């Protein structure tokens, strides 16, 4: 029995057929029957066109019944406007007040309004806003009204507005409309009010710097604050300890290296904290502010090799162009050019495309361009991107105080006559952790620059001192080892002569010789071009062009002296007479040309005033041929007392 049961259980059970299924014999046996769905099929529903619903107005007929007539376009617009106004009144608590303030604002911001009338309107507006300023300051309408009120109101009214806004400054610092009111309040704040504003920022500086709007407020406060307040804002970004303890932040030391040394802080801990602050800021591209530039330059002074290289890699490119308008920003740019790889330097140069002319006119941007032309080895890229843009505005650059610097850097590199000590310090900055060049390579580059650097001393014979990565100046003589590996003289030759810049520059100087001689800034470029540049780099290939320039300067000096003319003669003008005198002393070829064309037989009329310095330069020249050329005519003038030489320079009379 057990076996029979087992056999019966082992047989496959037959599937119960659905009585409602289709019993068509032609249908395959393996197909499952389709179940009838209770849900309706999702068929596309055709949209019925609905004509525009007209708005009707109620009109009474003669029988007294109301009939609906369609409204005109003007009536529909008025009706829609009324609905919008009603909706805004329900949504905005102070909508009616804002409309009243907007009407007052249209009157108070007019330029031709009387001062007394404007004061009355402002007083009326402030009285309407009193007690509600924090609530309406975030509105794009009310914030503009408040800005105008703060600008023109009395000090008492301004103080009242400040007191009402003071508890909410931190909130307003991140609002895209209220920020303009905050900056306007800071511009008109007293020293006490500025301190009251900066104090609540403590502990929130890093978070606000990461905010696109909040960073503007921090930058504005940083620019207006004194040295102590600036240091207070910076200390929070250096270390968590300095953020927690206010007493530690009030220190006289401004450099991060000195702060770490005095407080015995862990350098690694400070570096990690600063990296956590800096990275989000760089990722968001908020790099336009001076406080961020200061933090970056301090971070690079303590960062290890890997961290410093990562920062340089992040900044190399368009971001750097937005930073080089400030002192610390230009220093960061110089460090990126010096320590960046060939690929990173290429990104920096390409990022300047289209902005080279504008950058050259900036005081600090011109330093970065000077560093590029004296560091980057890819001269073809520099000539194509930088030099080509400079050539289109040569005259404008030569006459500009900052624009001439890249040209002077090529003509006479690192000359202290054209760069201040602080600018020379910026050009010689380096990052200690990235100075990984071998001693052999350093010595080779130093040796190749020795001859060229000998001309970088000014007339007083003073040497420039090296500024190290931490900002301190060493007492040793400066040896400006450039970041590139190419020989500096070859680089200068390719950028000046090979690109055609030198020829265009000399031609421009020849055409505008008189204007450049009289210019305070153009005369220096003219002098360097006329002397052939440092080391005579232009004399070998452009000798004919230089002779033409000498002839042009001599022709201007040869013009007759007219007493009735308002314009001073170039030999009597202060700037031009000094430039011509220097050319006579330093360039014998020019001295001979000037003597033959302008001064021979005419020295007596130029023996007084500024022109006498030019005449005396012929006798002071170290070149024997130049002094011999003029001595025959000048000696009788000296004997007769018409021409007076400096006492130390006066030669002994020959019997």
XYZ file of C-alpha atoms in Angstrom:
655
model
C 0.000 0.000 0.000
C 2.824 2.337 0.791
C 4.378 1.633 -2.588
C 1.133 2.390 -4.374
C 0.764 5.676 -2.546
C 4.352 6.591 -3.407
C 3.676 5.848 -7.121
C 0.550 7.909 -7.126
C 2.338 10.841 -5.525
C 5.215 10.653 -7.992
C 2.908 11.156 -11.009
C 2.812 14.711 -12.314
C -0.321 16.560 -11.510
C -2.372 17.760 -14.444
C -2.992 21.443 -14.716
C -6.601 22.512 -14.299
C -7.750 24.128 -17.461
C -9.543 27.405 -17.370
C -13.067 26.812 -18.609
C -13.179 30.343 -20.030
C -9.992 29.852 -22.057
C -10.059 29.592 -25.836
C -10.417 25.931 -26.926
C -9.266 26.489 -30.489
C -7.323 23.378 -31.562
C -5.063 25.406 -33.838
C -3.690 27.380 -30.941
C -0.448 26.061 -29.452
C -0.719 24.161 -26.232
C 2.167 25.988 -24.495
C 0.586 29.431 -24.673
C -0.904 30.732 -21.497
C -4.444 31.981 -21.654
C -4.819 35.722 -21.557
C -6.575 36.942 -18.496
C -9.251 39.520 -18.944
C -8.082 42.702 -17.293
C -10.527 44.652 -15.263
C -8.610 47.905 -15.884
C -9.239 49.907 -19.030
C -6.476 50.048 -21.614
C -4.226 53.122 -21.624
C -5.136 54.538 -24.991
C -3.897 57.996 -25.981
C -6.566 60.541 -25.236
C -7.093 63.148 -27.875
C -6.867 66.652 -26.441
C -9.859 68.728 -27.181
C -8.997 72.254 -28.281
C -10.307 74.763 -25.822
C -10.711 78.263 -27.160
C -9.498 81.283 -25.169
C -11.850 81.964 -22.350
C -12.966 85.496 -22.634
C -13.559 87.650 -19.604
C -16.997 89.088 -19.444
C -18.269 92.160 -17.734
C -21.748 92.651 -16.352
C -23.935 95.128 -18.193
C -27.549 95.868 -17.312
C -30.069 95.784 -20.152
C -33.163 98.001 -20.477
C -35.316 95.310 -18.865
C -33.030 95.312 -15.805
C -31.413 91.953 -16.496
C -27.579 91.642 -16.337
C -25.836 90.587 -19.553
C -22.202 89.474 -19.826
C -20.192 91.341 -22.463
C -16.505 90.529 -23.364
C -13.878 92.941 -21.950
C -11.450 94.813 -24.148
C -7.664 94.151 -24.087
C -7.065 97.208 -21.942
C -9.691 96.148 -19.423
C -8.248 92.645 -19.306
C -4.786 94.047 -18.589
C -6.160 96.210 -15.789
C -8.031 93.244 -14.361
C -4.885 91.050 -14.466
C -2.862 93.791 -12.809
C -5.395 94.075 -10.012
C -5.231 90.333 -9.432
C -1.408 90.464 -9.325
C -1.456 93.322 -6.845
C -3.894 91.469 -4.616
C -1.766 88.330 -4.776
C 1.384 90.278 -3.818
C -0.400 91.934 -0.900
C -1.370 88.523 0.451
C 2.154 87.124 -0.009
C 4.255 90.118 1.161
C 3.638 91.577 4.553
C 5.088 95.023 3.756
C 4.105 95.276 0.110
C 2.189 98.542 0.543
C 5.084 100.058 2.492
C 7.522 99.063 -0.264
C 5.395 100.788 -2.874
C 5.357 103.980 -0.806
C 9.137 103.799 -0.307
C 9.698 103.234 -4.025
C 7.790 106.450 -4.809
C 9.893 108.366 -2.268
C 13.075 106.798 -3.660
C 12.345 108.088 -7.154
C 12.349 111.598 -5.690
C 15.333 111.369 -3.316
C 17.763 109.835 -5.824
C 17.431 112.618 -8.376
C 20.593 114.624 -8.945
C 18.989 118.033 -9.406
C 16.977 117.930 -6.181
C 17.637 120.500 -3.454
C 19.547 119.314 -0.395
C 16.842 120.416 2.065
C 14.077 118.726 0.093
C 16.068 115.493 -0.130
C 16.658 115.538 3.634
C 12.898 115.870 4.252
C 12.116 112.947 1.957
C 14.812 110.793 3.568
C 13.542 111.595 7.060
C 10.021 110.665 5.963
C 11.256 107.360 4.492
C 13.234 106.454 7.626
C 10.212 107.226 9.827
C 8.067 104.890 7.715
C 10.707 102.118 7.991
C 11.414 102.568 11.694
C 11.040 99.274 13.553
C 10.683 97.303 10.305
C 14.173 97.742 8.793
C 15.430 94.178 9.519
C 12.324 92.704 7.874
C 12.441 94.797 4.692
C 16.221 95.074 4.231
C 16.328 91.810 2.261
C 13.935 93.095 -0.395
C 15.447 94.235 -3.681
C 13.317 97.412 -3.532
C 13.692 98.356 0.128
C 17.431 97.635 0.200
C 17.967 100.222 -2.554
C 15.909 102.770 -0.638
C 17.938 102.108 2.508
C 21.226 102.482 0.607
C 20.221 105.921 -0.646
C 19.014 106.912 2.819
C 22.287 105.828 4.430
C 24.253 107.735 1.798
C 22.490 111.093 2.236
C 21.001 111.018 5.766
C 22.411 112.723 8.843
C 24.777 110.956 11.210
C 22.064 110.596 13.869
C 19.726 108.872 11.422
C 22.573 106.682 10.165
C 23.396 105.592 13.717
C 19.742 104.704 14.324
C 19.678 102.524 11.195
C 22.977 100.894 12.221
C 21.677 100.062 15.710
C 18.554 98.500 14.250
C 20.535 96.387 11.760
C 23.403 95.423 14.099
C 21.883 92.165 15.487
C 21.182 90.942 11.948
C 24.463 91.759 10.162
C 25.564 88.124 10.020
C 22.289 87.099 8.346
C 22.404 89.972 5.881
C 26.001 89.146 4.923
C 24.738 86.173 2.897
C 21.733 87.836 1.284
C 22.193 88.920 -2.324
C 20.184 92.139 -1.842
C 21.033 93.085 1.745
C 24.782 92.743 1.041
C 24.768 96.083 -0.779
C 23.226 97.756 2.249
C 25.821 96.156 4.526
C 28.743 97.375 2.409
C 27.226 100.858 2.266
C 26.885 100.862 6.061
C 30.527 99.813 6.392
C 31.663 102.626 4.081
C 29.924 105.180 6.295
C 30.658 103.507 9.650
C 32.773 105.062 12.380
C 35.736 103.220 13.892
C 33.589 102.022 16.785
C 30.825 100.796 14.487
C 33.341 98.985 12.268
C 34.710 97.180 15.318
C 31.161 96.256 16.366
C 30.565 94.790 12.915
C 33.827 92.786 12.727
C 33.410 91.301 16.207
C 30.326 89.117 15.360
C 32.178 87.735 12.319
C 34.506 85.830 14.617
C 34.032 82.125 14.020
C 32.220 82.636 10.709
C 34.990 83.988 8.462
C 35.834 80.649 6.819
C 32.196 79.761 6.115
C 31.449 83.212 4.679
C 34.526 83.097 2.444
C 33.124 79.932 0.885
C 29.914 81.814 0.091
C 29.848 83.794 -3.169
C 27.967 86.679 -1.512
C 29.387 86.446 1.996
C 32.970 86.585 0.727
C 32.317 90.099 -0.602
C 31.383 91.306 2.894
C 34.488 89.734 4.468
C 36.683 91.326 1.803
C 35.054 94.725 2.351
C 35.591 94.526 6.110
C 39.184 93.363 5.550
C 39.903 96.343 3.297
C 38.427 98.873 5.753
C 39.888 97.382 8.939
C 43.121 98.427 10.610
C 46.112 96.095 10.993
C 44.756 94.498 14.194
C 41.318 93.861 12.712
C 42.839 92.390 9.555
C 44.954 90.081 11.677
C 41.874 89.055 13.671
C 40.089 88.024 10.471
C 43.136 86.128 9.201
C 43.981 84.253 12.392
C 40.756 82.275 12.242
C 41.868 80.851 8.903
C 45.252 79.760 10.239
C 44.354 77.482 13.135
C 41.444 76.278 15.271
C 43.270 77.331 18.440
C 43.467 80.899 17.202
C 39.762 80.744 16.373
C 38.741 79.636 19.863
C 40.936 81.944 21.929
C 40.594 85.625 21.161
C 43.700 86.584 23.151
C 45.881 84.506 20.843
C 44.573 86.328 17.806
C 45.571 89.766 19.101
C 49.262 89.492 18.286
C 51.677 91.920 16.718
C 53.243 89.252 14.515
C 51.737 89.366 11.048
C 53.633 86.552 9.330
C 52.363 83.025 9.832
C 55.864 81.637 10.382
C 56.378 84.051 13.300
C 52.966 83.192 14.785
C 53.747 79.447 14.704
C 57.141 80.056 16.289
C 55.836 82.287 19.080
C 52.840 80.135 20.066
C 54.635 76.810 19.519
C 51.906 75.593 17.172
C 52.284 72.370 15.238
C 53.167 73.236 11.667
C 51.449 70.128 10.288
C 48.215 70.855 12.155
C 48.165 74.450 10.890
C 48.868 73.288 7.337
C 46.031 70.743 7.413
C 43.554 73.271 8.804
C 44.477 75.854 6.188
C 44.169 73.236 3.416
C 40.637 72.395 4.613
C 39.765 76.112 4.442
C 41.456 76.848 1.110
C 40.342 73.844 -0.969
C 36.563 74.582 -0.982
C 37.286 78.220 -1.833
C 39.437 77.264 -4.830
C 36.925 74.655 -5.983
C 34.217 77.322 -6.078
C 36.543 79.726 -7.899
C 36.292 82.519 -5.288
C 39.789 83.926 -5.839
C 39.241 87.654 -6.465
C 39.672 88.875 -2.876
C 42.874 90.141 -1.251
C 42.225 88.265 2.006
C 42.273 84.973 0.073
C 45.500 85.997 -1.663
C 47.070 86.717 1.733
C 46.005 83.315 3.083
C 47.375 81.544 -0.001
C 50.764 83.269 0.154
C 51.073 82.412 3.859
C 50.028 78.809 3.202
C 52.695 78.397 0.509
C 55.323 79.564 3.002
C 54.665 76.542 5.283
C 53.232 73.937 2.880
C 55.169 70.780 2.089
C 56.253 69.906 -1.440
C 53.121 67.945 -2.380
C 50.641 70.482 -1.006
C 52.406 73.431 -2.623
C 52.523 71.629 -5.979
C 48.775 70.893 -5.767
C 47.980 74.562 -5.127
C 50.128 75.649 -8.078
C 48.442 73.059 -10.291
C 44.969 74.284 -9.267
C 45.784 77.944 -9.831
C 47.638 77.574 -13.138
C 45.236 78.825 -15.779
C 42.359 81.319 -15.943
C 42.030 81.468 -12.128
C 45.456 83.088 -11.863
C 44.478 85.906 -14.230
C 41.814 86.991 -11.732
C 44.356 87.191 -8.899
C 47.310 89.131 -10.278
C 45.763 92.587 -9.756
C 46.804 92.643 -6.067
C 50.210 92.607 -4.395
C 49.889 89.143 -2.872
C 48.055 87.874 -5.949
C 50.927 88.920 -8.203
C 53.363 87.186 -5.867
C 51.337 83.987 -6.151
C 51.416 84.397 -9.930
C 55.200 84.796 -9.899
C 55.584 81.682 -7.714
C 53.335 79.685 -10.056
C 55.396 80.761 -13.066
C 58.689 79.985 -11.328
C 57.802 76.630 -9.786
C 55.187 75.376 -12.241
C 55.967 72.642 -14.730
C 56.191 73.339 -18.473
C 52.569 72.230 -18.837
C 51.395 74.539 -16.040
C 53.352 77.493 -17.446
C 51.705 76.864 -20.788
C 48.276 77.024 -19.117
C 49.200 80.294 -17.403
C 50.395 81.927 -20.634
C 47.350 80.701 -22.565
C 45.070 81.940 -19.776
C 46.418 85.476 -20.369
C 45.345 85.431 -24.018
C 43.274 88.496 -24.799
C 44.090 90.223 -21.487
C 47.831 90.904 -21.881
C 47.389 94.600 -22.701
C 45.037 95.159 -19.772
C 47.299 93.187 -17.423
C 50.356 95.204 -18.465
C 48.708 98.433 -17.275
C 48.266 97.077 -13.731
C 51.013 97.790 -11.231
C 51.201 94.178 -10.076
C 50.064 92.480 -13.270
C 53.036 93.976 -15.118
C 55.360 92.190 -12.659
C 53.850 88.822 -13.615
C 54.408 89.596 -17.299
C 57.994 90.601 -16.515
C 58.450 87.265 -14.743
C 56.963 85.349 -17.691
C 59.258 86.911 -20.308
C 62.287 86.173 -18.138
C 61.311 82.644 -17.030
C 59.235 80.685 -19.560
C 61.423 78.703 -21.968
C 58.718 78.222 -24.607
C 59.557 81.454 -26.429
C 57.324 80.601 -29.395
C 54.265 80.447 -27.139
C 55.262 83.637 -25.283
C 55.893 85.467 -28.565
C 52.579 84.285 -29.998
C 50.469 85.100 -26.910
C 52.232 87.873 -24.976
C 54.614 89.680 -27.340
C 52.099 89.813 -30.198
C 49.533 91.608 -28.006
C 52.168 93.997 -26.652
C 53.260 94.992 -30.162
C 49.786 96.267 -31.042
C 49.916 98.922 -28.280
C 53.653 99.678 -28.091
C 53.385 103.470 -27.864
C 50.669 103.266 -25.219
C 52.796 100.880 -23.151
C 55.983 102.932 -23.463
C 54.243 106.064 -22.153
C 52.618 104.188 -19.240
C 54.349 103.776 -15.883
C 53.410 100.106 -15.528
C 53.027 99.111 -19.172
C 56.709 99.746 -19.949
C 57.944 97.224 -17.385
C 57.765 94.043 -19.510
C 59.686 95.912 -22.239
C 62.299 97.181 -19.787
C 62.655 93.675 -18.334
C 63.615 92.416 -21.797
C 65.905 95.359 -22.577
C 67.619 95.468 -19.178
C 66.566 92.541 -16.926
C 66.029 93.067 -13.188
C 67.349 96.632 -13.219
C 66.800 98.434 -9.922
C 66.300 101.742 -11.742
C 62.942 100.501 -13.030
C 61.758 98.247 -10.175
C 61.368 99.295 -6.548
C 62.952 97.223 -3.745
C 59.553 95.697 -2.929
C 59.018 94.745 -6.572
C 62.497 93.258 -6.780
C 61.657 91.268 -3.652
C 58.506 89.950 -5.364
C 60.465 88.939 -8.474
C 62.981 87.023 -6.346
C 60.445 85.093 -4.221
C 60.597 81.301 -4.111
C 58.941 78.419 -2.254
C 61.457 76.666 -0.036
C 59.756 73.259 -0.236
C 59.871 73.313 -4.046
C 63.516 74.348 -4.388
C 64.535 70.839 -5.395
C 67.065 71.762 -8.074
C 70.437 70.161 -7.678
C 73.479 72.175 -6.703
C 75.061 71.540 -10.076
C 72.084 72.957 -11.970
C 71.835 75.967 -9.680
C 75.518 76.728 -10.079
C 75.284 76.409 -13.850
C 72.353 78.823 -14.102
C 73.962 81.221 -11.640
C 77.146 81.262 -13.688
C 75.254 81.926 -16.915
C 73.550 84.904 -15.289
C 76.642 86.382 -13.658
C 77.577 88.680 -16.531
C 74.021 89.818 -17.092
C 73.284 90.480 -13.436
C 76.356 92.703 -13.135
C 74.417 95.379 -15.029
C 71.450 95.214 -12.642
C 73.020 97.528 -10.086
C 71.891 101.103 -10.053
C 74.177 104.125 -10.247
C 74.791 104.054 -6.513
C 76.238 100.565 -6.764
C 73.707 99.086 -4.338
C 72.854 95.393 -4.745
C 69.417 93.866 -4.448
C 68.899 91.415 -1.600
C 67.170 88.079 -1.991
C 63.761 87.650 -0.403
C 63.244 84.091 0.672
C 59.982 82.133 0.706
C 59.080 83.274 4.204
C 59.554 86.906 3.226
C 62.807 87.583 5.066
C 65.715 89.219 3.250
C 69.087 87.524 3.337
C 72.205 89.602 3.708
C 73.938 87.910 0.807
C 74.190 89.495 -2.613
C 71.248 88.662 -4.842
C 71.674 86.050 -7.511
C 68.367 85.987 -9.362
C 68.270 82.399 -10.598
C 65.387 82.248 -13.045
C 63.012 79.313 -13.120
C 63.682 78.410 -16.761
C 66.515 76.172 -17.927
C 67.219 78.019 -21.178
C 70.122 80.456 -21.264
C 68.726 83.940 -20.421
C 70.602 85.644 -23.258
C 69.163 83.179 -25.788
C 65.662 83.679 -24.378
C 66.016 87.469 -24.619
C 67.361 87.209 -28.153
C 64.417 85.074 -29.281
C 61.789 87.269 -27.614
C 63.290 90.641 -28.547
C 64.869 90.112 -31.952
C 63.333 86.857 -33.155
C 59.745 88.002 -32.572
C 60.300 91.382 -34.265
C 59.539 93.288 -31.057
C 62.873 95.139 -30.993
C 62.573 96.391 -34.582
C 59.018 97.620 -34.040
C 60.076 99.254 -30.771
C 63.004 101.097 -32.378
C 60.829 102.221 -35.301
C 58.219 103.532 -32.868
C 60.910 105.401 -30.887
C 62.292 106.897 -34.113
C 58.868 108.194 -35.164
C 58.038 109.611 -31.692
C 61.513 110.645 -30.498
C 60.534 114.137 -29.333
C 57.426 112.993 -27.452
C 59.302 110.186 -25.706
C 62.174 112.492 -24.751
C 59.764 114.830 -22.989
C 57.879 111.984 -21.296
C 58.666 111.031 -17.718
C 58.288 107.295 -18.483
C 58.915 107.033 -22.213
C 62.418 108.525 -21.924
C 63.662 105.404 -20.093
C 62.506 103.019 -22.824
C 64.008 105.367 -25.412
C 67.325 105.364 -23.528
C 67.471 101.560 -23.292
C 66.577 101.161 -26.969
C 69.095 103.796 -28.109
C 71.921 102.155 -26.147
C 71.107 98.760 -27.682
C 69.849 97.114 -24.489
C 71.807 95.433 -21.735
C 74.901 93.715 -23.131
C 74.360 95.385 -26.533
C 71.847 92.717 -27.517
C 70.345 94.882 -30.301
C 73.537 96.249 -31.823
C 74.543 93.095 -33.672
C 71.377 92.678 -35.741
C 69.734 96.113 -35.662
C 72.688 98.463 -36.114
C 71.113 100.411 -38.981
C 67.858 100.918 -37.074
C 69.808 102.188 -34.033
C 71.724 104.662 -36.201
C 68.411 105.926 -37.552
C 67.169 106.380 -33.979
C 70.327 108.340 -33.072
C 69.785 110.555 -36.112
C 66.163 111.175 -35.098
C 67.131 112.249 -31.565
C 69.943 114.470 -32.896
C 67.546 116.054 -35.403
C 65.171 117.016 -32.600
C 68.084 118.488 -30.621
C 69.288 120.381 -33.717
C 66.085 122.397 -34.007
C 66.639 126.108 -33.576
C 65.891 127.754 -30.282
C 62.801 129.982 -30.596
C 62.212 132.483 -27.810
C 58.545 133.073 -28.546
C 57.574 129.387 -28.559
C 55.633 128.018 -25.581
C 57.216 124.575 -25.938
C 60.627 124.132 -24.334
C 63.505 122.965 -26.472
C 64.521 119.367 -25.771
C 67.939 120.521 -24.535
C 66.249 122.836 -22.013
C 63.501 120.472 -20.891
C 64.193 118.735 -17.573
C 63.394 115.136 -18.637
C 64.800 115.241 -22.147
C 68.064 117.014 -21.187
C 68.836 114.333 -18.563
C 68.115 111.543 -21.040
C 70.326 113.053 -23.740
C 73.102 113.587 -21.173
C 72.959 109.909 -20.154
C 73.095 108.859 -23.804
C 76.176 111.030 -24.369
C 77.907 109.454 -21.361
C 76.983 105.839 -22.137
C 76.897 105.673 -25.942
C 79.891 107.157 -27.858
C 78.204 106.536 -31.234
C 75.244 108.686 -30.265
C 77.550 111.357 -28.788
C 79.405 111.692 -32.093
C 76.136 111.923 -34.046
C 74.692 114.549 -31.679
C 77.850 116.659 -31.769
C 78.117 116.734 -35.544
C 74.431 117.337 -36.193
C 73.320 119.617 -33.349
C 76.092 121.075 -31.180
C 79.200 121.689 -33.249
C 79.760 125.462 -33.404
C 76.625 126.213 -31.317
C 77.777 125.358 -27.793
C 77.813 128.955 -26.551
C 74.031 129.348 -26.861
C 73.485 126.132 -24.868
C 75.982 126.908 -22.085
C 73.312 127.962 -19.552
C 70.456 126.109 -17.804
C 69.604 122.432 -18.274
C 71.300 122.344 -21.685
C 74.684 123.035 -20.052
C 74.539 119.559 -18.479
C 74.409 118.047 -21.968
C 77.412 120.118 -23.063
C 79.420 119.184 -19.971
C 78.696 115.488 -20.536
C 81.067 115.514 -23.525
C 83.961 116.454 -21.259
C 82.842 114.036 -18.511
C 82.659 111.075 -20.886
C 85.042 108.198 -20.190
C 85.494 107.746 -23.937
C 88.622 109.647 -25.098
C 87.299 110.202 -28.613
C 84.146 111.916 -27.328
C 85.983 114.267 -24.958
C 88.595 115.077 -27.608
C 85.827 115.854 -30.098
C 84.335 118.643 -27.950
C 87.313 119.893 -25.964
C 88.552 122.288 -28.626
C 85.305 124.259 -28.667
C 84.346 123.942 -25.010
C 87.679 124.855 -23.390
C 87.506 128.553 -24.409
C 83.975 128.749 -22.956
C 85.273 127.354 -19.672
C 88.182 129.821 -19.630
C 85.824 132.749 -20.231
C 83.499 131.555 -17.428
C 80.548 131.017 -19.743
C 80.438 127.253 -19.152
C 80.864 125.924 -15.635
C 81.716 122.327 -14.902
C 81.160 120.564 -11.588
C 84.134 121.195 -9.331
C 85.157 117.565 -9.045
C 84.865 117.010 -12.787
C 86.607 120.219 -13.940
C 89.821 119.360 -15.836
C 93.039 121.228 -15.204
C 93.776 124.049 -17.678
C 96.560 123.259 -20.053
C 99.245 125.847 -20.469
